[in-house]
mmCIF file of C-alpha atoms in Angstrom:
data_model
loop_
_atom_site.group_PDB
_atom_site.id
_atom_site.type_symbol
_atom_site.label_atom_id
_atom_site.label_comp_id
_atom_site.label_asym_id
_atom_site.label_seq_id
_atom_site.Cartn_x
_atom_site.Cartn_y
_atom_site.Cartn_z
ATOM 1 C CA MET Q 5 -17.813 -11.595 -40.196
ATOM 2 C CA SER Q 6 -14.173 -10.693 -39.605
ATOM 3 C CA ALA Q 7 -11.300 -12.715 -41.066
ATOM 4 C CA GLU Q 8 -9.565 -12.535 -37.688
ATOM 5 C CA PHE Q 9 -10.597 -13.806 -34.278
ATOM 6 C CA ARG Q 10 -10.973 -10.913 -31.831
ATOM 7 C CA ILE Q 11 -10.533 -11.314 -28.072
ATOM 8 C CA LEU Q 12 -11.446 -8.555 -25.617
ATOM 9 C CA LEU Q 13 -10.240 -8.832 -22.006
ATOM 10 C CA VAL Q 14 -12.292 -6.917 -19.443
ATOM 11 C CA CYS Q 15 -11.814 -5.884 -15.812
ATOM 12 C CA THR Q 16 -12.798 -2.905 -13.694
ATOM 13 C CA ALA Q 17 -10.351 -0.039 -14.336
ATOM 14 C CA ASN Q 18 -8.353 -1.561 -17.235
ATOM 15 C CA ILE Q 19 -5.040 -0.766 -15.550
ATOM 16 C CA CYS Q 20 -4.249 -4.123 -13.971
ATOM 17 C CA ARG Q 21 -5.885 -7.508 -14.708
ATOM 18 C CA SER Q 22 -7.274 -7.000 -18.221
ATOM 19 C CA ALA Q 23 -4.287 -4.872 -19.207
ATOM 20 C CA MET Q 24 -1.843 -7.572 -18.087
ATOM 21 C CA ALA Q 25 -4.005 -10.256 -19.720
ATOM 22 C CA GLU Q 26 -3.953 -8.377 -23.033
ATOM 23 C CA VAL Q 27 -0.142 -8.227 -23.022
ATOM 24 C CA ILE Q 28 0.205 -11.871 -21.960
ATOM 25 C CA ALA Q 29 -2.355 -13.060 -24.545
ATOM 26 C CA GLY Q 30 -0.639 -11.031 -27.264
ATOM 27 C CA ALA Q 31 2.694 -12.641 -26.438
ATOM 28 C CA MET Q 32 1.165 -16.135 -26.348
ATOM 29 C CA LEU Q 33 -0.662 -15.662 -29.646
ATOM 30 C CA HIS Q 34 2.189 -13.884 -31.437
ATOM 31 C CA SER Q 35 3.431 -16.975 -33.250
ATOM 32 C CA THR Q 36 0.106 -18.730 -33.808
ATOM 33 C CA PRO Q 37 -1.126 -19.206 -37.376
ATOM 34 C CA LEU Q 38 -4.578 -18.060 -36.224
ATOM 35 C CA PRO Q 39 -5.247 -14.488 -37.341
ATOM 36 C CA VAL Q 40 -6.099 -12.956 -33.960
ATOM 37 C CA ALA Q 41 -6.444 -9.495 -32.454
ATOM 38 C CA THR Q 42 -6.563 -8.717 -28.745
ATOM 39 C CA GLY Q 43 -7.761 -5.701 -26.826
ATOM 40 C CA SER Q 44 -8.807 -4.757 -23.323
ATOM 41 C CA ALA Q 45 -11.218 -2.415 -21.597
ATOM 42 C CA GLY Q 46 -12.692 -1.645 -18.193
ATOM 43 C CA VAL Q 47 -16.264 -1.409 -16.963
ATOM 44 C CA ARG Q 48 -15.226 1.645 -14.890
ATOM 45 C CA ALA Q 49 -12.017 2.411 -16.738
ATOM 46 C CA LEU Q 50 -9.564 5.060 -15.685
ATOM 47 C CA VAL Q 51 -9.570 6.255 -19.289
ATOM 48 C CA GLY Q 52 -6.143 7.167 -20.584
ATOM 49 C CA HIS Q 53 -4.278 5.955 -17.491
ATOM 50 C CA PRO Q 54 -1.220 3.727 -17.892
ATOM 51 C CA MET Q 55 -0.983 0.248 -16.444
ATOM 52 C CA ALA Q 56 -0.488 0.150 -12.659
ATOM 53 C CA PRO Q 57 3.246 0.251 -11.769
ATOM 54 C CA HIS Q 58 3.211 -3.123 -9.982
ATOM 55 C CA ALA Q 59 1.455 -4.658 -13.006
ATOM 56 C CA VAL Q 60 4.185 -3.290 -15.302
ATOM 57 C CA ALA Q 61 6.826 -4.722 -12.956
ATOM 58 C CA ALA Q 62 5.118 -8.143 -12.899
ATOM 59 C CA LEU Q 63 5.122 -8.198 -16.697
ATOM 60 C CA ASP Q 64 8.763 -7.055 -16.758
ATOM 61 C CA ARG Q 65 9.655 -10.151 -14.731
ATOM 62 C CA LEU Q 66 8.010 -12.236 -17.456
ATOM 63 C CA GLY Q 67 9.984 -10.444 -20.166
ATOM 64 C CA LEU Q 68 6.900 -8.532 -21.352
ATOM 65 C CA ASP Q 69 6.321 -4.800 -21.695
ATOM 66 C CA GLY Q 70 3.065 -3.133 -20.610
ATOM 67 C CA ARG Q 71 4.264 0.469 -20.742
ATOM 68 C CA ALA Q 72 2.347 1.415 -23.912
ATOM 69 C CA HIS Q 73 -1.027 0.462 -22.414
ATOM 70 C CA ARG Q 74 -3.677 3.129 -21.888
ATOM 71 C CA ALA Q 75 -6.994 2.305 -20.242
ATOM 72 C CA ARG Q 76 -10.244 2.521 -22.165
ATOM 73 C CA MET Q 77 -13.912 2.160 -21.288
ATOM 74 C CA LEU Q 78 -15.960 -0.854 -22.314
ATOM 75 C CA ASP Q 79 -18.688 0.274 -24.695
ATOM 76 C CA PRO Q 80 -21.246 -1.378 -27.011
ATOM 77 C CA GLY Q 81 -18.935 -1.043 -30.019
ATOM 78 C CA LEU Q 82 -16.139 -2.984 -28.297
ATOM 79 C CA VAL Q 83 -18.597 -5.659 -27.167
ATOM 80 C CA ARG Q 84 -19.816 -6.069 -30.764
ATOM 81 C CA TRP Q 85 -16.209 -6.025 -32.073
ATOM 82 C CA ALA Q 86 -15.160 -9.064 -30.028
ATOM 83 C CA ASP Q 87 -15.670 -12.700 -30.952
ATOM 84 C CA LEU Q 88 -14.840 -13.580 -27.349
ATOM 85 C CA LEU Q 89 -15.040 -11.429 -24.212
ATOM 86 C CA LEU Q 90 -13.019 -12.723 -21.277
ATOM 87 C CA THR Q 91 -13.745 -10.924 -18.029
ATOM 88 C CA MET Q 92 -12.124 -11.123 -14.635
ATOM 89 C CA GLU Q 93 -15.360 -11.213 -12.588
ATOM 90 C CA ALA Q 94 -18.977 -12.277 -13.016
ATOM 91 C CA GLY Q 95 -20.023 -8.641 -12.547
ATOM 92 C CA HIS Q 96 -18.012 -7.698 -15.631
ATOM 93 C CA VAL Q 97 -19.917 -10.325 -17.633
ATOM 94 C CA ALA Q 98 -23.171 -8.688 -16.522
ATOM 95 C CA VAL Q 99 -21.981 -5.246 -17.642
ATOM 96 C CA ALA Q 100 -20.896 -6.518 -21.075
ATOM 97 C CA VAL Q 101 -24.181 -8.343 -21.625
ATOM 98 C CA GLY Q 102 -26.036 -5.243 -20.392
ATOM 99 C CA LEU Q 103 -24.343 -3.241 -23.152
ATOM 100 C CA ASP Q 104 -25.329 -5.808 -25.801
ATOM 101 C CA ALA Q 105 -27.563 -8.754 -24.876
ATOM 102 C CA VAL Q 106 -26.382 -10.690 -27.943
ATOM 103 C CA ALA Q 107 -22.959 -10.931 -26.251
ATOM 104 C CA ALA Q 108 -24.232 -13.456 -23.673
ATOM 105 C CA HIS Q 109 -23.071 -16.400 -25.805
ATOM 106 C CA LYS Q 110 -19.517 -15.072 -26.150
ATOM 107 C CA THR Q 111 -18.836 -13.565 -22.719
ATOM 108 C CA PHE Q 112 -17.207 -15.588 -19.925
ATOM 109 C CA THR Q 113 -14.940 -15.044 -16.977
ATOM 110 C CA LEU Q 114 -11.410 -15.996 -18.055
ATOM 111 C CA PRO Q 115 -11.099 -18.987 -15.672
ATOM 112 C CA GLU Q 116 -14.584 -20.187 -16.631
ATOM 113 C CA PHE Q 117 -13.736 -20.149 -20.344
ATOM 114 C CA ALA Q 118 -10.356 -21.767 -19.780
ATOM 115 C CA GLY Q 119 -12.072 -24.710 -18.114
ATOM 116 C CA LEU Q 120 -14.740 -24.993 -20.792
ATOM 117 C CA ALA Q 121 -12.418 -24.503 -23.768
ATOM 118 C CA SER Q 122 -9.859 -27.036 -22.607
ATOM 119 C CA GLY Q 123 -12.424 -29.751 -23.300
ATOM 120 C CA ALA Q 124 -13.608 -28.318 -26.613
ATOM 121 C CA GLY Q 125 -10.488 -28.957 -28.661
ATOM 122 C CA GLN Q 126 -11.483 -32.295 -30.177
ATOM 123 C CA ARG Q 127 -13.458 -30.966 -33.124
ATOM 124 C CA ARG Q 128 -13.354 -31.364 -36.879
ATOM 125 C CA TYR Q 129 -11.906 -27.855 -37.265
ATOM 126 C CA ARG Q 130 -8.236 -27.170 -37.951
ATOM 127 C CA SER Q 131 -6.543 -25.538 -34.958
ATOM 128 C CA ASP Q 132 -5.359 -22.540 -36.966
ATOM 129 C CA THR Q 133 -8.730 -21.327 -38.231
ATOM 130 C CA VAL Q 134 -11.036 -18.567 -37.116
ATOM 131 C CA GLU Q 135 -13.890 -21.004 -37.788
ATOM 132 C CA ARG Q 136 -12.527 -23.392 -35.140
ATOM 133 C CA ALA Q 137 -12.013 -20.602 -32.628
ATOM 134 C CA ARG Q 138 -15.612 -19.448 -33.069
ATOM 135 C CA ALA Q 139 -16.819 -23.065 -32.763
ATOM 136 C CA ILE Q 140 -14.974 -23.427 -29.455
ATOM 137 C CA VAL Q 141 -16.712 -20.297 -28.118
ATOM 138 C CA GLN Q 142 -20.073 -21.695 -29.249
ATOM 139 C CA SER Q 143 -19.348 -25.062 -27.644
ATOM 140 C CA ALA Q 144 -18.248 -23.429 -24.388
ATOM 141 C CA ALA Q 145 -21.435 -21.357 -24.261
ATOM 142 C CA ALA Q 146 -23.537 -24.484 -24.684
ATOM 143 C CA ARG Q 147 -21.718 -26.283 -21.836
ATOM 144 C CA ARG Q 148 -21.425 -23.495 -19.274
ATOM 145 C CA ASP Q 149 -22.615 -23.934 -15.731
ATOM 146 C CA ARG Q 150 -23.662 -20.624 -14.192
ATOM 147 C CA ARG Q 151 -23.884 -21.965 -10.650
ATOM 148 C CA ARG Q 152 -20.201 -21.458 -9.811
ATOM 149 C CA VAL Q 153 -18.281 -18.891 -11.825
ATOM 150 C CA LEU Q 154 -14.549 -18.632 -11.221
ATOM 151 C CA GLU Q 155 -12.959 -15.187 -11.080
ATOM 152 C CA VAL Q 156 -9.501 -13.602 -11.137
ATOM 153 C CA HIS Q 157 -8.579 -11.880 -7.862
ATOM 154 C CA ASP Q 158 -7.864 -8.136 -8.181
ATOM 155 C CA PRO Q 159 -4.407 -7.314 -6.788
ATOM 156 C CA TYR Q 160 -4.872 -3.553 -7.148
ATOM 157 C CA GLY Q 161 -3.612 -1.684 -4.110
ATOM 158 C CA GLY Q 162 -1.864 -4.740 -2.732
ATOM 159 C CA PRO Q 163 1.788 -5.786 -2.573
ATOM 160 C CA PRO Q 164 3.875 -6.603 -5.675
ATOM 161 C CA GLU Q 165 3.541 -10.324 -4.936
ATOM 162 C CA GLY Q 166 -0.197 -10.072 -5.570
ATOM 163 C CA TYR Q 167 0.408 -8.735 -9.060
ATOM 164 C CA GLU Q 168 2.889 -11.511 -9.768
ATOM 165 C CA ALA Q 169 0.364 -14.110 -8.577
ATOM 166 C CA CYS Q 170 -2.288 -12.464 -10.769
ATOM 167 C CA ALA Q 171 0.011 -12.526 -13.809
ATOM 168 C CA LYS Q 172 0.676 -16.223 -13.168
ATOM 169 C CA THR Q 173 -3.064 -16.943 -12.895
ATOM 170 C CA LEU Q 174 -3.710 -15.003 -16.102
ATOM 171 C CA GLY Q 175 -0.996 -16.875 -17.972
ATOM 172 C CA GLU Q 176 -2.235 -20.268 -16.769
ATOM 173 C CA SER Q 177 -5.844 -19.480 -17.676
ATOM 174 C CA LEU Q 178 -4.909 -18.046 -21.078
ATOM 175 C CA SER Q 179 -2.818 -21.111 -21.891
ATOM 176 C CA HIS Q 180 -5.964 -23.243 -21.547
ATOM 177 C CA ALA Q 181 -8.326 -20.834 -23.291
#
């Protein structure tokens, strides 16, 4: 088991939602005592492509830089690497679990996990430990309700305002995750 907690963010092409989420999560977790690593991938990634220009601009407005991002494909190795997979849509969950069935207990849509994790914080674990982070994932998996899964709207191809709204949604969800 790794000494760090590893979060993988997943969307379709890995040039918009998961790419922005990776940058936002990295910025949010930068000063945490929890040893954490983040990454992102796409179920139909545009491998090697940079982040969408409107996504870069939305991050710029938040004081974040997404210019170094390059899209990569979700594969079984990445699914196994992650302690927590946060997807943007229920269909992405299905792809991740299809690559490795064991991942079912650690794969959620981002809004779904944010809702479940926000109630899992009252445990005997210290907030800065990998053990606590893994316990929160386990607790969330035990309490999930698959009847209504929340998703993150894809702004790709839309106006800049859609990307800004997406970045805001990502930030709000990540702050509760």
